[in-house]
PDB file of C-alpha atoms in Angstrom:
ATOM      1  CA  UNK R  20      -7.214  26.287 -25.828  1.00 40.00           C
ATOM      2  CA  UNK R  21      -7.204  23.800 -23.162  1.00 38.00           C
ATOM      3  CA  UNK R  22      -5.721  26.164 -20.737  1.00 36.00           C
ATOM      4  CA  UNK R  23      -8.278  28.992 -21.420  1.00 31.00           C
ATOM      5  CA  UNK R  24     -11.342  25.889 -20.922  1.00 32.00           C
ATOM      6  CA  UNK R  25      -9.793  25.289 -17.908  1.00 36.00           C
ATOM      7  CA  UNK R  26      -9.559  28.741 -16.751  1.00 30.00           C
ATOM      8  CA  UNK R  27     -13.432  29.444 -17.401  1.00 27.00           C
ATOM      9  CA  UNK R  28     -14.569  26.332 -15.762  1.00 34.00           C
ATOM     10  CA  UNK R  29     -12.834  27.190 -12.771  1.00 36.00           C
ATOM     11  CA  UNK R  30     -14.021  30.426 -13.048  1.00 39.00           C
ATOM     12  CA  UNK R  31     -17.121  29.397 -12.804  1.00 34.00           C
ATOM     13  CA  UNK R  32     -17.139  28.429  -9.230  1.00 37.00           C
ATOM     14  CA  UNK R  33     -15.131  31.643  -8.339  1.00 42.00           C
ATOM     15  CA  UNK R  34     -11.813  30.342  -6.663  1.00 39.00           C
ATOM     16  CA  UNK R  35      -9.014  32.460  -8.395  1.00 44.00           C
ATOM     17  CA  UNK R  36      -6.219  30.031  -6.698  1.00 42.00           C
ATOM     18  CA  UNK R  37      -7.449  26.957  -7.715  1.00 39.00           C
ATOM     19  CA  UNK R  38      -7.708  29.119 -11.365  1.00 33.00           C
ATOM     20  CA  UNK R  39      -3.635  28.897 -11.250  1.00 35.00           C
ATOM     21  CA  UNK R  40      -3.794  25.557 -10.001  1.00 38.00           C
ATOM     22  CA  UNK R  41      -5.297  24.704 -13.119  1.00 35.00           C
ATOM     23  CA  UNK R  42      -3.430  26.899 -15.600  1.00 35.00           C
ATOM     24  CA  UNK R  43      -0.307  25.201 -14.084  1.00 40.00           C
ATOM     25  CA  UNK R  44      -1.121  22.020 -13.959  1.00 37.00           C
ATOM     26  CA  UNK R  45      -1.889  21.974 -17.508  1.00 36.00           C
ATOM     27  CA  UNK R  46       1.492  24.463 -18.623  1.00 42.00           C
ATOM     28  CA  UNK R  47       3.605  21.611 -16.784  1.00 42.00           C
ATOM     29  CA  UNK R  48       1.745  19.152 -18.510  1.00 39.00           C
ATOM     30  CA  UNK R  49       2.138  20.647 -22.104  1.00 43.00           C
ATOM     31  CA  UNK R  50       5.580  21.368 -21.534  1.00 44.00           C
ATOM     32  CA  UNK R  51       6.819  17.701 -20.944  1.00 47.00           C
ATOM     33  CA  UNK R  52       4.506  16.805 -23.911  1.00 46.00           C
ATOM     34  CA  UNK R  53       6.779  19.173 -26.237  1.00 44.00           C
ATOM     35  CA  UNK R  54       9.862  17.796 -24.701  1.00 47.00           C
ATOM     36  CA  UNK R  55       8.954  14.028 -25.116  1.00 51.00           C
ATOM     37  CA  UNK R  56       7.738  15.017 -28.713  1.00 52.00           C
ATOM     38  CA  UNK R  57      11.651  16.212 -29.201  1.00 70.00           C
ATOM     39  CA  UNK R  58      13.730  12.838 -29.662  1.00 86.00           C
ATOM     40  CA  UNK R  59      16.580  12.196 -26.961  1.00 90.00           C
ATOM     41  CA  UNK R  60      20.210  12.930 -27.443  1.00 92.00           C
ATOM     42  CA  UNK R  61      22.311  10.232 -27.230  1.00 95.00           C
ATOM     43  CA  UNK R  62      22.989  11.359 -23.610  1.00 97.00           C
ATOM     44  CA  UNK R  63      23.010   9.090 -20.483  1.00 98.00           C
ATOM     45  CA  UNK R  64      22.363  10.056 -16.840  1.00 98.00           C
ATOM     46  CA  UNK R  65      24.692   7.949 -14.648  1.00 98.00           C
ATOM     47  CA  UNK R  66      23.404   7.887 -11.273  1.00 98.00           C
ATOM     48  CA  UNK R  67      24.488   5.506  -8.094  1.00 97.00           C
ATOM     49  CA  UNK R  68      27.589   4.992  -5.951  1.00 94.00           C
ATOM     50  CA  UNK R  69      31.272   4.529  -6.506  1.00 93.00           C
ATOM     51  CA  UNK R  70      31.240   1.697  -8.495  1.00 95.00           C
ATOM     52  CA  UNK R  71      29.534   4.544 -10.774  1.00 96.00           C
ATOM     53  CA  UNK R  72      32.279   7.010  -9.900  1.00 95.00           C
ATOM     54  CA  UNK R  73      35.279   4.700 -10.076  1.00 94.00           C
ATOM     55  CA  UNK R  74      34.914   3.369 -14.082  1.00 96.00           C
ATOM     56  CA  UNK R  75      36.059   4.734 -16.913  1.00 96.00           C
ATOM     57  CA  UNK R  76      33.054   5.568 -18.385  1.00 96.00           C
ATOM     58  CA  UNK R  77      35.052   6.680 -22.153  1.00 96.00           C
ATOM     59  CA  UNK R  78      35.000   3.058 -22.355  1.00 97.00           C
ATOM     60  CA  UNK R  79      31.059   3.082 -22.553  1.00 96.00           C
ATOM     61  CA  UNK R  80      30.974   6.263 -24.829  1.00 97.00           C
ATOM     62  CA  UNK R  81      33.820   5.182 -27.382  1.00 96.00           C
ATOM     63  CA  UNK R  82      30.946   1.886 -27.983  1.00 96.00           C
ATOM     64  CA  UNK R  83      27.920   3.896 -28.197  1.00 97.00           C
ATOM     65  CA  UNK R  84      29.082   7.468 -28.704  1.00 96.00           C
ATOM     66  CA  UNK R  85      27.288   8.729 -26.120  1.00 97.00           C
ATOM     67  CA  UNK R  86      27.568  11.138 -23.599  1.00 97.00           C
ATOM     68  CA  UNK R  87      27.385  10.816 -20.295  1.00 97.00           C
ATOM     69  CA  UNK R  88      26.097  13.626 -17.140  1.00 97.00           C
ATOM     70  CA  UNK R  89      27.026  11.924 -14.180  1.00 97.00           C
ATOM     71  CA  UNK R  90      24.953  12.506 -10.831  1.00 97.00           C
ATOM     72  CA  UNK R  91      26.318   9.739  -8.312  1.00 96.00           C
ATOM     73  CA  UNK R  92      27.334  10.036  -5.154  1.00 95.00           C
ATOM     74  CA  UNK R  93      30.102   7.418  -3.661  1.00 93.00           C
ATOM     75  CA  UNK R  94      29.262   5.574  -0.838  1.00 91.00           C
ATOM     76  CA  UNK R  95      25.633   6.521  -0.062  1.00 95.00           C
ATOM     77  CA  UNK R  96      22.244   4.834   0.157  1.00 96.00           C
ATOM     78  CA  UNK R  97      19.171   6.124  -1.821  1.00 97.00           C
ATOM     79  CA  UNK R  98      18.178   8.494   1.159  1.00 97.00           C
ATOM     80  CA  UNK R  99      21.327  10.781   0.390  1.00 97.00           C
ATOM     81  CA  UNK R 100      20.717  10.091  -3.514  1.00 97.00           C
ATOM     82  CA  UNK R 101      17.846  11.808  -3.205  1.00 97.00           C
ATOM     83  CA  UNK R 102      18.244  14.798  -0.445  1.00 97.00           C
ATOM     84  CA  UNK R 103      21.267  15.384  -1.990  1.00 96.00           C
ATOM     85  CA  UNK R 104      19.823  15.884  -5.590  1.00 97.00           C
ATOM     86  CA  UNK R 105      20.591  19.144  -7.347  1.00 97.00           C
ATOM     87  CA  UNK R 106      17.672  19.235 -10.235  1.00 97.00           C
ATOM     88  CA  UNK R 107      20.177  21.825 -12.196  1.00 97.00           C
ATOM     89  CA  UNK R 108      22.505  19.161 -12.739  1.00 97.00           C
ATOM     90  CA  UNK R 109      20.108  17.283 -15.322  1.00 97.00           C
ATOM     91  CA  UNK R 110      18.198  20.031 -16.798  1.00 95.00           C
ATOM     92  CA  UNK R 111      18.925  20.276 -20.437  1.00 94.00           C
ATOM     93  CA  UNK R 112      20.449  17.028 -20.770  1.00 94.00           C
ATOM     94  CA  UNK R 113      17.397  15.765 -23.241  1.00 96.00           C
ATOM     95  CA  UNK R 114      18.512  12.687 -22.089  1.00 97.00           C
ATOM     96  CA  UNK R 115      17.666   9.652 -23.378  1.00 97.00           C
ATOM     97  CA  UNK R 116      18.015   7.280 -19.820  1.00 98.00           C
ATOM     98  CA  UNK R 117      19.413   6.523 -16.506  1.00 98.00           C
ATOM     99  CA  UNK R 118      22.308   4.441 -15.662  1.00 98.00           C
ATOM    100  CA  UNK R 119      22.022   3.114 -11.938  1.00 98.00           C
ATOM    101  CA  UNK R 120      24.687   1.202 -10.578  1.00 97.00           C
ATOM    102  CA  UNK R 121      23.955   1.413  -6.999  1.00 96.00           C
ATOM    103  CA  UNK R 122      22.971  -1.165  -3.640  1.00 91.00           C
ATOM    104  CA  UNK R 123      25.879  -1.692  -1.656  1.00 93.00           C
ATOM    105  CA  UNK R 124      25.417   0.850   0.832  1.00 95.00           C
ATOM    106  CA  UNK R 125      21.780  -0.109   1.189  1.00 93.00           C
ATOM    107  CA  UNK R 126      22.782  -4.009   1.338  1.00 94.00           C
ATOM    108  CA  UNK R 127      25.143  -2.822   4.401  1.00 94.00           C
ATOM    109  CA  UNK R 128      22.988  -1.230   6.217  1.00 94.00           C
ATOM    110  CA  UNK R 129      19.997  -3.527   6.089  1.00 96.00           C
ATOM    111  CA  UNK R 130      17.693  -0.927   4.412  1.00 97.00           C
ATOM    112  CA  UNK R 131      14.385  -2.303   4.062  1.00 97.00           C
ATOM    113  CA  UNK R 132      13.826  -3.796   0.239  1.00 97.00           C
ATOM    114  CA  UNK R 133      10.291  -2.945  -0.368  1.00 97.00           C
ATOM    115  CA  UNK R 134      11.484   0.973   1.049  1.00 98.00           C
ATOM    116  CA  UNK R 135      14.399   0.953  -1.347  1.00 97.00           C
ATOM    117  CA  UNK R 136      12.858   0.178  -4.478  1.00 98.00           C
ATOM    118  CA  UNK R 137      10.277   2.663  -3.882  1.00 98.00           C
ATOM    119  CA  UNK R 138      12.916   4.953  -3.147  1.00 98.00           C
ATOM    120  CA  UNK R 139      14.849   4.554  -6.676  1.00 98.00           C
ATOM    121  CA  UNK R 140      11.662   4.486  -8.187  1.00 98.00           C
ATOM    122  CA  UNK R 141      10.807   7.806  -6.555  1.00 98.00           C
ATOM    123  CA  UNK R 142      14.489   8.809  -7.449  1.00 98.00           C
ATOM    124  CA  UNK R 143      14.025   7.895 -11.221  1.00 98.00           C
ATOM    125  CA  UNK R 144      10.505  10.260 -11.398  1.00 98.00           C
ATOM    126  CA  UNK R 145      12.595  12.918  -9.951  1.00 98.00           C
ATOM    127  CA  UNK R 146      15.125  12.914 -12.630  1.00 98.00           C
ATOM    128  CA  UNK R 147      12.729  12.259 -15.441  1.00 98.00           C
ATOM    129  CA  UNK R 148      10.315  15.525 -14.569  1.00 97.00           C
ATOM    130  CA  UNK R 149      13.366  17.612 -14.723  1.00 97.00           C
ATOM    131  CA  UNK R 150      14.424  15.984 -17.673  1.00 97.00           C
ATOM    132  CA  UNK R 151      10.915  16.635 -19.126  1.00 96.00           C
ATOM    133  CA  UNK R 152      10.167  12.974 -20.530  1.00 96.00           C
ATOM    134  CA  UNK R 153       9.834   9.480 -18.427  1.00 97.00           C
ATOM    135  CA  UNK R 154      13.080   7.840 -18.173  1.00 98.00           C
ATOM    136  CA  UNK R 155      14.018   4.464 -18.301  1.00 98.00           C
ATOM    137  CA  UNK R 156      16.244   3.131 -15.472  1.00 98.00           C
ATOM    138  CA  UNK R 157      19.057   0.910 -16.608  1.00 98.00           C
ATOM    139  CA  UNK R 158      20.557  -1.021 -13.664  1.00 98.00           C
ATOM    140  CA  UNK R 159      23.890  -2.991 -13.008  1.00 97.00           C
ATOM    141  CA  UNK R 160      22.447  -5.282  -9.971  1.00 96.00           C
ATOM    142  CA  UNK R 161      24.178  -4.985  -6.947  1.00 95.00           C
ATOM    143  CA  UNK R 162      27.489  -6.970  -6.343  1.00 95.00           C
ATOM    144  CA  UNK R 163      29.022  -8.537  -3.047  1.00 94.00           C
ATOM    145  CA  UNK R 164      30.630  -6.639   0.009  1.00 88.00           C
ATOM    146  CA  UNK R 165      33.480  -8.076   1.929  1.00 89.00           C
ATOM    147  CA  UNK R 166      32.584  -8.127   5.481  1.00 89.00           C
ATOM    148  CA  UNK R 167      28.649  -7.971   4.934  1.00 92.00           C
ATOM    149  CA  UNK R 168      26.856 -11.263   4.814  1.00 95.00           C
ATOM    150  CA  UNK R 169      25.928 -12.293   1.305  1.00 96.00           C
ATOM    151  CA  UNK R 170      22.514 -12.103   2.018  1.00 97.00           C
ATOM    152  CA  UNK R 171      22.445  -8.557   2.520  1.00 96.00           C
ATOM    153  CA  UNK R 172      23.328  -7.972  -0.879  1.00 95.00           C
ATOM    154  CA  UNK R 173      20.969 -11.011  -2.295  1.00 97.00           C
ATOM    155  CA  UNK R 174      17.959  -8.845  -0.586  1.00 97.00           C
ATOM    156  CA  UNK R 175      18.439  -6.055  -2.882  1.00 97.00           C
ATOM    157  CA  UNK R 176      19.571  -7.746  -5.996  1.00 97.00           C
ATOM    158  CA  UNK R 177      16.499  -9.864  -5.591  1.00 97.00           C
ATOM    159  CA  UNK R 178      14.394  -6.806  -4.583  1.00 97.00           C
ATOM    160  CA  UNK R 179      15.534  -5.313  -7.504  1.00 97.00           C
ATOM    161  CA  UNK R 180      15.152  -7.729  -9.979  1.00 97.00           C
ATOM    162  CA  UNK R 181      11.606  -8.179  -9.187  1.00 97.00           C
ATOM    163  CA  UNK R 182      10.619  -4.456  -9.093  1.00 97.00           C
ATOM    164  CA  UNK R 183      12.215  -4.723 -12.707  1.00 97.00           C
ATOM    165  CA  UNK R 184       9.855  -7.766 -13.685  1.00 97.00           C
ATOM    166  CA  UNK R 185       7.346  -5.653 -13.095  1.00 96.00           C
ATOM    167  CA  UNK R 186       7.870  -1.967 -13.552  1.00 98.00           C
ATOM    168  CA  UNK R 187       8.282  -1.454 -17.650  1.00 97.00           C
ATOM    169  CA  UNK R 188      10.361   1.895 -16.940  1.00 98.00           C
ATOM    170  CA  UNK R 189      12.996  -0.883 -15.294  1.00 98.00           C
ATOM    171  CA  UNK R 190      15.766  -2.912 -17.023  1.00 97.00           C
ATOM    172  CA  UNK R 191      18.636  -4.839 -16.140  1.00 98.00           C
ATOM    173  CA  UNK R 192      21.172  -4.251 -18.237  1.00 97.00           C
ATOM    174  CA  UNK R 193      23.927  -6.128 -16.313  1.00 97.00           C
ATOM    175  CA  UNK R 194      23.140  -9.240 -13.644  1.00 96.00           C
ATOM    176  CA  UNK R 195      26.866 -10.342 -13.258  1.00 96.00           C
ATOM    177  CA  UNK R 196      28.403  -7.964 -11.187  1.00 96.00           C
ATOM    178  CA  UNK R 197      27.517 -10.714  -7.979  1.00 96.00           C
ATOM    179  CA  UNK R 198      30.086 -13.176  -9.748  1.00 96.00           C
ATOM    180  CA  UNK R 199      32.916 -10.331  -9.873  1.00 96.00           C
ATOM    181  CA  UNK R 200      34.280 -11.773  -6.549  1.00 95.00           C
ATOM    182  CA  UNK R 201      34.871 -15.203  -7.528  1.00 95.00           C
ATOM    183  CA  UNK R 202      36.383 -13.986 -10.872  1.00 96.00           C
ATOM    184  CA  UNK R 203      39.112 -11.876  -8.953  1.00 95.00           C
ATOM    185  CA  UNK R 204      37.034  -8.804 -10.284  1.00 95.00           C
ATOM    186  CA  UNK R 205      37.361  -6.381  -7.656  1.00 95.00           C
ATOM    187  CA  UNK R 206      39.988  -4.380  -6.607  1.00 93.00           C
ATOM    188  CA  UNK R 207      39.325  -4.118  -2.907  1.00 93.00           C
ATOM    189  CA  UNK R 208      36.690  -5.033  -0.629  1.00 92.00           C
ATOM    190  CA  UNK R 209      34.043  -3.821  -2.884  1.00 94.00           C
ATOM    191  CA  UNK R 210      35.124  -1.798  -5.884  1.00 95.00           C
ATOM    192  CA  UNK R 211      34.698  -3.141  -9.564  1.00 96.00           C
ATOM    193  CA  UNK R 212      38.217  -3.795 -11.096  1.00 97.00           C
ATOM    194  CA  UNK R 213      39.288  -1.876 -14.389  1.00 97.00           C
ATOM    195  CA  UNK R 214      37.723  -5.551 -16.162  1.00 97.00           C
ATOM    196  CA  UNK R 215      34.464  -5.467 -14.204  1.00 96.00           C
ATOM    197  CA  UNK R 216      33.863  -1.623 -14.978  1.00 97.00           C
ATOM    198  CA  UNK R 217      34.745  -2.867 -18.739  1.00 97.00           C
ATOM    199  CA  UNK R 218      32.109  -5.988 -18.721  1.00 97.00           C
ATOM    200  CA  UNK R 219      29.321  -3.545 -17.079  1.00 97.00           C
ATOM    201  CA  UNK R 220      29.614  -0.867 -19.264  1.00 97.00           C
ATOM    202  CA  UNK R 221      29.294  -3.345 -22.341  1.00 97.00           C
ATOM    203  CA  UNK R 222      26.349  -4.808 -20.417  1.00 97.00           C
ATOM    204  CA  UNK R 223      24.787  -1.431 -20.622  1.00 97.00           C
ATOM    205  CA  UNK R 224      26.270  -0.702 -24.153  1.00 97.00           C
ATOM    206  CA  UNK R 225      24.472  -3.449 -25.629  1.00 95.00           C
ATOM    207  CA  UNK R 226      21.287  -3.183 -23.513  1.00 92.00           C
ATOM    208  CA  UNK R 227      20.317   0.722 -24.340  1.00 90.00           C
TER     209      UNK R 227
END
């Protein structure tokens, strides 16, 4: 009904394209609707860098029995998160959210804060209209990165945590990844140890 109100509106002015327009823009419309009126799996989307990669993430599903489709890419900043982003690799997923443990790269290279949250924020829309429903975007703030200067990484977390006061789609579901250094938490320069992955993933366990 909408669509054919739509249709003969349009119509009315006699512009067939902007008659698809409309019919499309209201199929896509009523097609996440359906979707978003399905409830979630118990599926997670785990986006980011390594420190994504590198844990063990049975850990996370043997807590909340749920399973994981994992989209992240090690060492890259949100630029290559998103160019490289294959929308097949989430369709069908009905997922219920998006793990993001990601930042490092971006710290390093001085990426501008106010560009990089709008970045993940474009990243997270992305994911959720393939999806078909509005994610929410669970984060693990960023750590610290031998040979950068603290502040690089501060920039971010900080960034981060205040796009999260403010965008209700954003939640951190782990802050103490930036302590992992001083409690002999990493494994190399950068790299969450096997009991950093462990504390993270119960940070997100218990947040979702």
């Amino acid at each position: 009904m909408k669509i054919l109100i739509m249709v003969l509106m349009v119509g009315l002015i006699g512009c067939e394209a902007e008659v698809i327009e409309a019919v499309e823009a209201v199929e896509a419309v009523e097609a996440v609707e359906a979707v978003e009126a399905v409830e979630a799996d118990n599926t997670y989307i785990l986006a980011g860098q390594s420190n994504a990669i590198r844990c063990w993430w049975p850990h996370f599903s043997g807590i909340t029995g749920a399973s994981i489709v994992e989209i992240a890419i090690s060492g890259r900043p949100i630029d290559v998160l998103i160019s490289s982003y294959n929308p097949d690799s989430v369709k069908g997923s009905n997922a219920a959210g998006i793990l993001f443990v990601h930042g490092e790269t971006d710290g390093q290279i001085r990426t501008d804060v106010d560009y990089y949250v709008a970045q993940v924020e474009r990243y997270r829309v992305m994911i959720s209209y393939d999806v078909g429903r509005d994610l929410p975007l669970y984060i693990s703030s960023v750590g610290y990165f031998d040979g950068v200067p603290d502040e690089d990484m501060d920039r971010i977390r900080e960034a981060v945590l205040e796009e999260a006061g403010r965008n209700p789609m954003w939640s951190i579901a782990y802050e103490d990844a930036m302590f992992f250094r001083d409690w002999g938490m990493l494994k190399d320069f950068v790299h969450f140890s096997a009991g950093g992955c462990e504390l993270m993933m119960e940070g997100f366990a218990s947040h979702i």
